[in-house]
CSV table of C-alpha atoms in Angstrom, one decimal:
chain,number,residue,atom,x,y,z
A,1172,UNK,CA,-15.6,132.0,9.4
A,1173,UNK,CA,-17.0,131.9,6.0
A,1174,UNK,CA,-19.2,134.6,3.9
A,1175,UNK,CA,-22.1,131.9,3.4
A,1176,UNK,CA,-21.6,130.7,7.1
A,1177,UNK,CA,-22.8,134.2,8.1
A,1178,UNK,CA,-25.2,134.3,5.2
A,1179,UNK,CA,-27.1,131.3,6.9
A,1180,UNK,CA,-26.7,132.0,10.6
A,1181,UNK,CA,-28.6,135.5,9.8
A,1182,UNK,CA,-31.2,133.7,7.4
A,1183,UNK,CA,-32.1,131.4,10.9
A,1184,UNK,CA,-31.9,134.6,13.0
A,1185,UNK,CA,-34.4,136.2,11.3
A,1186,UNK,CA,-36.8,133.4,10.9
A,1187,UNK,CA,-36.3,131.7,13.8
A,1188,UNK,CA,-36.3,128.4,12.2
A,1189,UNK,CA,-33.7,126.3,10.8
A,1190,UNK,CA,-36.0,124.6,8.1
A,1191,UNK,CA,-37.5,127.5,6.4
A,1192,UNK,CA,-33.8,129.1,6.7
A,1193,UNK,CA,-32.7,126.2,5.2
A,1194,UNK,CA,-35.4,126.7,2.1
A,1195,UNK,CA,-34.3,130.8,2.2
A,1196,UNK,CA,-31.0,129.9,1.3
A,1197,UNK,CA,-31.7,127.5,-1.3
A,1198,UNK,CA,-29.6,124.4,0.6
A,1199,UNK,CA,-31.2,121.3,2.9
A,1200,UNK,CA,-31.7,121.2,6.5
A,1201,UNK,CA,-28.5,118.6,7.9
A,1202,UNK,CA,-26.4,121.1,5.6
A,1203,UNK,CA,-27.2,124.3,7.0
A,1204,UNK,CA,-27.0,122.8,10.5
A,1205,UNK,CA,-24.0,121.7,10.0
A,1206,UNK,CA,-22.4,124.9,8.5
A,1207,UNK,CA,-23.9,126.9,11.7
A,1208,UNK,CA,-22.6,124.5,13.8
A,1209,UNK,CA,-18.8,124.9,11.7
A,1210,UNK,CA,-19.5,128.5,12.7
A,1211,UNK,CA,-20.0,127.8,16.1
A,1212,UNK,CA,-17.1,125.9,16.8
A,1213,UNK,CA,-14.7,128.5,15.1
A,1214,UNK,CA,-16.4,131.5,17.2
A,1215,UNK,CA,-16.2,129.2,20.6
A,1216,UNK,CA,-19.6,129.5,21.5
A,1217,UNK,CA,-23.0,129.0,20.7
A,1218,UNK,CA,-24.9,130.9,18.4
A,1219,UNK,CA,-29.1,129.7,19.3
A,1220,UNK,CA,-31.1,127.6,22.0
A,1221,UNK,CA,-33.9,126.2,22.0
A,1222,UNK,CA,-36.7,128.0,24.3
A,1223,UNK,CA,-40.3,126.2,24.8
A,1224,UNK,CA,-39.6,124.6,21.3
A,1225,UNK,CA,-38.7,128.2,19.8
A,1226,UNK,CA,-35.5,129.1,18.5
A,1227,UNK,CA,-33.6,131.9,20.4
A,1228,UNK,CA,-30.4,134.0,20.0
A,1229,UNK,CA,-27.4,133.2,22.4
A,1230,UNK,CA,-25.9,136.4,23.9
A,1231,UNK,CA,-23.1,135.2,21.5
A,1232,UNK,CA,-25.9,135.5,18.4
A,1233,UNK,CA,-27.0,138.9,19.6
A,1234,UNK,CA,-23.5,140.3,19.2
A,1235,UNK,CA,-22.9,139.0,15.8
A,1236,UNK,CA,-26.0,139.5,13.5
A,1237,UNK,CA,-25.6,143.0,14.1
A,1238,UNK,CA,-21.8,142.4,12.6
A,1239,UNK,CA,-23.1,139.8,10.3
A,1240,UNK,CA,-25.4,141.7,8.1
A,1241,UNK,CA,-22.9,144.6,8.0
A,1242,UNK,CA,-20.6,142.2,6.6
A,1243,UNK,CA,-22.7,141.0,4.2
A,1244,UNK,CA,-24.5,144.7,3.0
A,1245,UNK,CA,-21.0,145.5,2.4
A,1246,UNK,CA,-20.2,142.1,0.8
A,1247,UNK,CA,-23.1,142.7,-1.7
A,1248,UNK,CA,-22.1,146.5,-2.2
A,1249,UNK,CA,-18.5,145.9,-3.3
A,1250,UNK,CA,-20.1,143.4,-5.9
A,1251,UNK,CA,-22.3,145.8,-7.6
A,1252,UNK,CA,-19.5,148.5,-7.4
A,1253,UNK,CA,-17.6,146.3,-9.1
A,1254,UNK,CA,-20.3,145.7,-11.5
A,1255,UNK,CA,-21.0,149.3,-12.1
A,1256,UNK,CA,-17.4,150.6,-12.4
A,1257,UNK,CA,-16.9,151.5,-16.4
A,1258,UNK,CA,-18.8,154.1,-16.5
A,1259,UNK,CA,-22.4,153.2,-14.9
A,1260,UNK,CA,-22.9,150.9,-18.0
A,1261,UNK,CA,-24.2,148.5,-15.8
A,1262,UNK,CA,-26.1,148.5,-12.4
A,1263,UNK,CA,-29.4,149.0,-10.5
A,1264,UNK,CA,-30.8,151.8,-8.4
A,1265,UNK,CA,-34.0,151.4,-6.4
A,1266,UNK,CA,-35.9,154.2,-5.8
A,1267,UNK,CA,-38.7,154.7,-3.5
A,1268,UNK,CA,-41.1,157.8,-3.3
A,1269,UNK,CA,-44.2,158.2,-1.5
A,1270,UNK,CA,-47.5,158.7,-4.2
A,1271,UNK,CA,-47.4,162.8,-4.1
A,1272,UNK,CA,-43.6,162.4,-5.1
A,1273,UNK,CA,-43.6,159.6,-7.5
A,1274,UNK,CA,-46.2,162.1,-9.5
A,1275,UNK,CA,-44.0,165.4,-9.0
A,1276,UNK,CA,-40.7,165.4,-8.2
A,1277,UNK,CA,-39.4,161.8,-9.1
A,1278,UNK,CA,-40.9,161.9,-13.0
A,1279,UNK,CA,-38.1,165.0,-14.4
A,1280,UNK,CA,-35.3,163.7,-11.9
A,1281,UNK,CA,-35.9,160.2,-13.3
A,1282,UNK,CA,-35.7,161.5,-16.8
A,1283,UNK,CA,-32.4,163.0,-16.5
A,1284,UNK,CA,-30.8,160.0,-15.1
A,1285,UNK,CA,-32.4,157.6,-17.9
A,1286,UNK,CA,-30.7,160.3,-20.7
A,1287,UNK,CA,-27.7,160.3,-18.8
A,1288,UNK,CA,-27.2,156.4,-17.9
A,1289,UNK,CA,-29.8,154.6,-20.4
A,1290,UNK,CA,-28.4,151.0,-19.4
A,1291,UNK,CA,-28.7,151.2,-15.8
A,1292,UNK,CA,-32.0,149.7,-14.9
A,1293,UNK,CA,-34.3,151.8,-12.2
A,1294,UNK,CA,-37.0,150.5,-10.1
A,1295,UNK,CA,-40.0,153.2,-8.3
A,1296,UNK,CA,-41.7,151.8,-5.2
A,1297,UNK,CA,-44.4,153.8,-4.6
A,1298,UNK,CA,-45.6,153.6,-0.5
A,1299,UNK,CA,-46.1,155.9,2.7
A,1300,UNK,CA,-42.6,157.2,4.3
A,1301,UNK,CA,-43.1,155.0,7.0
A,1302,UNK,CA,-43.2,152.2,4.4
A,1303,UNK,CA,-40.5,153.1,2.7
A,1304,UNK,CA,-38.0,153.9,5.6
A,1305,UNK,CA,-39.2,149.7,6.6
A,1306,UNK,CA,-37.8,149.0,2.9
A,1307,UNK,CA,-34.9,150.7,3.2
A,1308,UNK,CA,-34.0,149.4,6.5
A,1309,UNK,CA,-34.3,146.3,5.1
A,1310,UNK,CA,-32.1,146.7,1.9
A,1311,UNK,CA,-35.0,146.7,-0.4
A,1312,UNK,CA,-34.2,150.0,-1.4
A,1313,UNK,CA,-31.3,152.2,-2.9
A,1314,UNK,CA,-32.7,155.6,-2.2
A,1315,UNK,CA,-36.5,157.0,-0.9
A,1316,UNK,CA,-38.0,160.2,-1.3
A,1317,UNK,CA,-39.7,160.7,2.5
A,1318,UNK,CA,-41.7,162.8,4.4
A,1319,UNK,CA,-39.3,163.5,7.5
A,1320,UNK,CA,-41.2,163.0,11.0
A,1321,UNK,CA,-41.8,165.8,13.3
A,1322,UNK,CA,-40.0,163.3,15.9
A,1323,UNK,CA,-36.7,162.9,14.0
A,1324,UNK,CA,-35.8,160.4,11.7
A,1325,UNK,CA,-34.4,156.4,12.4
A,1326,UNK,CA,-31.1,156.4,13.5
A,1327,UNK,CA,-30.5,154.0,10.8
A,1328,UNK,CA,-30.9,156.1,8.3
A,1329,UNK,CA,-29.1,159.1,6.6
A,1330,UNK,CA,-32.1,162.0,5.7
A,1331,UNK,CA,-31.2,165.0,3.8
A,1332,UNK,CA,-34.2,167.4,3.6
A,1333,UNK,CA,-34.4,169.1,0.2
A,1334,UNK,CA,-37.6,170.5,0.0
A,1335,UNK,CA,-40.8,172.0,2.2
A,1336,UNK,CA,-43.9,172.2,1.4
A,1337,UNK,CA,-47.8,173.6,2.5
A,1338,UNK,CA,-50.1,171.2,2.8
A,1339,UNK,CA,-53.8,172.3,1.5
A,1340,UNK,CA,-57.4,171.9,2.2
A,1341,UNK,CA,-59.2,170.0,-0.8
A,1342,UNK,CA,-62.6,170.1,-1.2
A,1343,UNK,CA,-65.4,169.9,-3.9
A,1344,UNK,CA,-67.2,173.0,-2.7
A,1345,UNK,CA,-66.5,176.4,-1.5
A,1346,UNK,CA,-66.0,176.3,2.4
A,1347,UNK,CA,-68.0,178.6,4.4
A,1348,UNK,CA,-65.6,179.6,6.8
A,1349,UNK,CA,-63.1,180.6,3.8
A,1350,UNK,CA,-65.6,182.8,2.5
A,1351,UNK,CA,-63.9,186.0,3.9
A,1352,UNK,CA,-60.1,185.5,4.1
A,1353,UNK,CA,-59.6,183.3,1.1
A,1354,UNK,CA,-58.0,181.0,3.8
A,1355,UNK,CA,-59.1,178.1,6.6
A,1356,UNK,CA,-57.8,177.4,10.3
A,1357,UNK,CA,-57.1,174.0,11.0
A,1358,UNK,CA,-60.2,174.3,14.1
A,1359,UNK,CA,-62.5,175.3,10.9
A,1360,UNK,CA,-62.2,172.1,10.1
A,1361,UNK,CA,-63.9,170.6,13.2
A,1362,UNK,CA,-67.6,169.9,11.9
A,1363,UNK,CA,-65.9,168.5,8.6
A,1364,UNK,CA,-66.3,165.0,7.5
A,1365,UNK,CA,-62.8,164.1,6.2
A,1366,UNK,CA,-61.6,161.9,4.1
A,1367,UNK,CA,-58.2,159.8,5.5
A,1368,UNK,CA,-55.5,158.2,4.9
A,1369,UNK,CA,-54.4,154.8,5.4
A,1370,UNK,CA,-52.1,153.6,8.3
A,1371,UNK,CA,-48.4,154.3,6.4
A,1372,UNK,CA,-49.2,157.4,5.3
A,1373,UNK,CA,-47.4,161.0,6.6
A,1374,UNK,CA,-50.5,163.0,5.8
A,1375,UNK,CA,-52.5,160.6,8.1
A,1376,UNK,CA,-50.0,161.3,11.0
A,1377,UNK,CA,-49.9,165.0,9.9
A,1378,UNK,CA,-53.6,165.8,9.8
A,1379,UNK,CA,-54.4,163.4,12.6
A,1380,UNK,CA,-51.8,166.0,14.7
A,1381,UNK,CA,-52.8,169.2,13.6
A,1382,UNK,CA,-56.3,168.5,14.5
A,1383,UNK,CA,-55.5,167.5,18.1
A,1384,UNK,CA,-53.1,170.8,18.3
A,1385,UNK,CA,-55.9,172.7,17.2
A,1386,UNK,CA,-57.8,170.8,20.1
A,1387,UNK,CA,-60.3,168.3,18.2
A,1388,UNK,CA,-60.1,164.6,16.9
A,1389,UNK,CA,-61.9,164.8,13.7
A,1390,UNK,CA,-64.9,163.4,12.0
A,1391,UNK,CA,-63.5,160.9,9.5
A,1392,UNK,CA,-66.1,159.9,6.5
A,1393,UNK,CA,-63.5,157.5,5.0
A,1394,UNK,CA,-60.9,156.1,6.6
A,1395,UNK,CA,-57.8,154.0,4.9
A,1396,UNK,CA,-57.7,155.5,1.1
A,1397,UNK,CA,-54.4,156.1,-1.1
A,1398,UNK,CA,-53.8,158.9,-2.9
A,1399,UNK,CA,-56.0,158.8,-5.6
A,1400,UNK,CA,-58.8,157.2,-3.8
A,1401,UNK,CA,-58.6,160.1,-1.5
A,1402,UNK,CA,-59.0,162.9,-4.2
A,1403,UNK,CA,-61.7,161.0,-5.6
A,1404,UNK,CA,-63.9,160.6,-2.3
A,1405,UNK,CA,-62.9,164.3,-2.0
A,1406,UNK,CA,-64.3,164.6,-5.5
A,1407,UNK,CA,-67.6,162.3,-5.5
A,1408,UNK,CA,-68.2,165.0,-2.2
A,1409,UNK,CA,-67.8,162.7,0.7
A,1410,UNK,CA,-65.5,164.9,3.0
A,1411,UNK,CA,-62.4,167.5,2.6
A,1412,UNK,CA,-58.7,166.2,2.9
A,1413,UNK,CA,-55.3,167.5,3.7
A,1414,UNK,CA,-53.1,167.2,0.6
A,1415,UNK,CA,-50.2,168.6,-1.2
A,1416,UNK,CA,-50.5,171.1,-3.0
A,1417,UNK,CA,-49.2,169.5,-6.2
A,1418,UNK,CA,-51.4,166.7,-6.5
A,1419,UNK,CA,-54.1,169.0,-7.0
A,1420,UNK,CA,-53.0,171.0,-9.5
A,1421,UNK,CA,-54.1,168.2,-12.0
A,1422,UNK,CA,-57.2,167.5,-10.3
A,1423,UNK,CA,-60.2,170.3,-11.8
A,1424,UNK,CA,-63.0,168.7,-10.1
A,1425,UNK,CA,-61.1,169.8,-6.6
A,1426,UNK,CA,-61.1,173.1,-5.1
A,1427,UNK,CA,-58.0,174.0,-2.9
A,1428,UNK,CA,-58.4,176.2,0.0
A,1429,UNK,CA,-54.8,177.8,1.7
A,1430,UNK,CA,-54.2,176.7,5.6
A,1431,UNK,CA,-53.5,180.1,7.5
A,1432,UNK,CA,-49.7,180.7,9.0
A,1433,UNK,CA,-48.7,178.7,10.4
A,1434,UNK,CA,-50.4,176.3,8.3
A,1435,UNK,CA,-49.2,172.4,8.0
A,1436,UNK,CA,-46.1,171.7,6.5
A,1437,UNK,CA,-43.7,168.9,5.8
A,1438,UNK,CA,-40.1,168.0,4.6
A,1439,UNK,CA,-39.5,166.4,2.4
A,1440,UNK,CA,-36.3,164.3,2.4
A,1441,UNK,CA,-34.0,161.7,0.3
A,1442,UNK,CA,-32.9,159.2,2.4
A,1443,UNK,CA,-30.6,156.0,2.4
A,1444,UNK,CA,-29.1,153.3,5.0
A,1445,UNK,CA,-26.3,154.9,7.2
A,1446,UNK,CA,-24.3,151.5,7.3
A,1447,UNK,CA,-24.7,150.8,4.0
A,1448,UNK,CA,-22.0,152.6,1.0
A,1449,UNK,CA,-23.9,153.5,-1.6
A,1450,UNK,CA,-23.3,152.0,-5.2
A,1451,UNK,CA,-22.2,154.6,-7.9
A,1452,UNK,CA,-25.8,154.5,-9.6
A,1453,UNK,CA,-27.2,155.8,-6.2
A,1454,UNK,CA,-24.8,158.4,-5.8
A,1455,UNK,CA,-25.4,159.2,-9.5
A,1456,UNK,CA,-29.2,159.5,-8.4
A,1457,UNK,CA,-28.8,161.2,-5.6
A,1458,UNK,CA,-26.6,163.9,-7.7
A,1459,UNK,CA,-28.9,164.3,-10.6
A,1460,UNK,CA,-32.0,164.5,-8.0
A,1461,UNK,CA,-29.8,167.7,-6.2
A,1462,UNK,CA,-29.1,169.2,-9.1
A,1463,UNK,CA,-32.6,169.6,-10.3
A,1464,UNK,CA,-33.5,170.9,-6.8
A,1465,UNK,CA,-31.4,173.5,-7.5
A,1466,UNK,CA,-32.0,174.2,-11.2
A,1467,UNK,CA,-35.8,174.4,-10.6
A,1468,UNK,CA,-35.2,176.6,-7.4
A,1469,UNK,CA,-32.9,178.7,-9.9
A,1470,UNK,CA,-35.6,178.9,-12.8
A,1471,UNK,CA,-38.6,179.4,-9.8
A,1472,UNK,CA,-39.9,176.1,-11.7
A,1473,UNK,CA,-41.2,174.2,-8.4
A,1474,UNK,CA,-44.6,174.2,-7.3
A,1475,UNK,CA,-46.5,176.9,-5.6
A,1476,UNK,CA,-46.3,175.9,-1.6
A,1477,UNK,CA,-43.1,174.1,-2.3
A,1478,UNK,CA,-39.5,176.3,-1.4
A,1479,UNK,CA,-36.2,174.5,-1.3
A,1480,UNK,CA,-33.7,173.6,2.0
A,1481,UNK,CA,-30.1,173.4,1.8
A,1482,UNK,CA,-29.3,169.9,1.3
A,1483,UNK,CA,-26.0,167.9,1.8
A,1484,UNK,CA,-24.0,167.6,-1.2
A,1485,UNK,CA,-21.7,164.9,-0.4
């Protein structure tokens, strides 16, 4: 059994077709067949049949991709440790963070890792948790800032939750029903238009949720926007959203109105592949990303809704 034996049996079991595995890989058709059938004969058993023209995993496949891609995740993380060894000269960390994040928290985090390590190159992915944790999952990612699901996380992942925070009611005029208490119920939102999120996004789940708690589905004026398109059909006065507070803080055409205990919150996590060991530059991320946790929690430098949760260190 040979490292680009497995490489091309996992290439077919994902696509489910020997020619387009074939042009994955970058080698011809009779080749790869022949190399997965090398494969097979040193395993003793088949790897894929044919079903209705469609190409299926053996029992004998469904026991070793599993193995396979570990092999090879760990194949590819010894080579960049490798890489990266003197001193983090070298090396690449992917980062993901949904929008609110990659605006807030990732910016000053980010910084201190390019002053410490200038020559390791960084790449942001900006998406919805759900998104990201796909990314991950897939190796497309190093690291993700998330929103952790009220339902748990994947068990694929490892989730550290860092920070929580209050979501708030943005609007571009005052809300009647806040005119007393400074403060809305989630049910005063039921004759409001709002304005959504797209499929992908935690504050779509979250809003979508606390509505139906509170007994209502709600009245969407816009359905599917990112980040900034949301605050700006909040602004142009098409509905009210659920937001983080720290988006808004930079948005003066938007009026925030506080939820009432209990209010909606989330956590917000940094997460990585379980099976996966992570190169130095990640852990080097990861580090610097703790330690301004706790420096800003120490100089009472994080946002207002925002308080810090004890976070794995190792």
């Amino acid at each position: 059994m040979q490292l680009h034996q497995l490489r091309y049996f996992v290439a077919v079991a994902e696509v489910r077709h020997f020619t387009q595995a074939a042009d994955l890989v970058g080698i011809t058709q009779p080749s790869l067949s022949k190399q997965i059938h090398a494969l097979e004969t040193d395993l003793g058993a088949p790897l894929f049949e044919r079903v209705r023209g469609n190409i299926a995993l053996t029992a004998a496949g469904e026991v070793l991709l599993p193995l396979a891609k570990r092999i090879l995740a760990d194949v590819d993380t010894a080579t960049r440790e490798v890489q990266e060894l003197v001193g983090l000269r070298r090396g690449r960390v992917r980062l993901g963070a949904t929008p609110s994040l990659a605006t807030s928290l990732a910016p000053p985090v980010l910084r201190r890792f390019r002053d410490a390590h200038p020559t390791v190159d960084l790449r942001v992915v900006e998406g919805g948790s759900q998104d990201l944790v796909r990314d991950l999952l897939r190796g497309d990612l190093d690291l993700a800032l998330i929103i952790m699901p009220s339902s748990g996380g994947d068990p694929g992942l490892r989730a550290d939750a860092i920070l929580r925070e209050s979501l708030v009611v943005a609007s571009v005029e005052p809300l009647p029903a806040a005119e007393d208490t400074g403060e809305l119920r989630i049910g005063d939102l039921r004759d409001q238009p709002l304005v959504m999120f797209r499929e992908g996004y935690d504050l779509r789940d979250a809003t979508l949720q606390a509505c139906r708690e509170a007994g209502f589905e709600p009245t969407l004026a816009v359905d599917g926007g990112e980040m900034d398109a949301v605050l700006s059909f909040v602004e142009a006065g098409l509905g009210v959203a659920l937001v983080p507070g720290i988006v808004v803080a930079r948005r003066p055409g938007v009026r925030v109105t506080r939820l009432a205990p209990p209010g909606v919150r989330r956590t917000i996590a940094v997460a990585r592949r379980r099976d996966v060991v992570p190169t130095h530059a990640g852990r080097e991320l990861r580090r610097i990303l703790l330690e301004y946790v706790h420096d800003a929690t120490a100089a009472a430098d994080l946002p207002p809704g925002v308080e810090p949760l004890e976070a794995h260190r190792n």
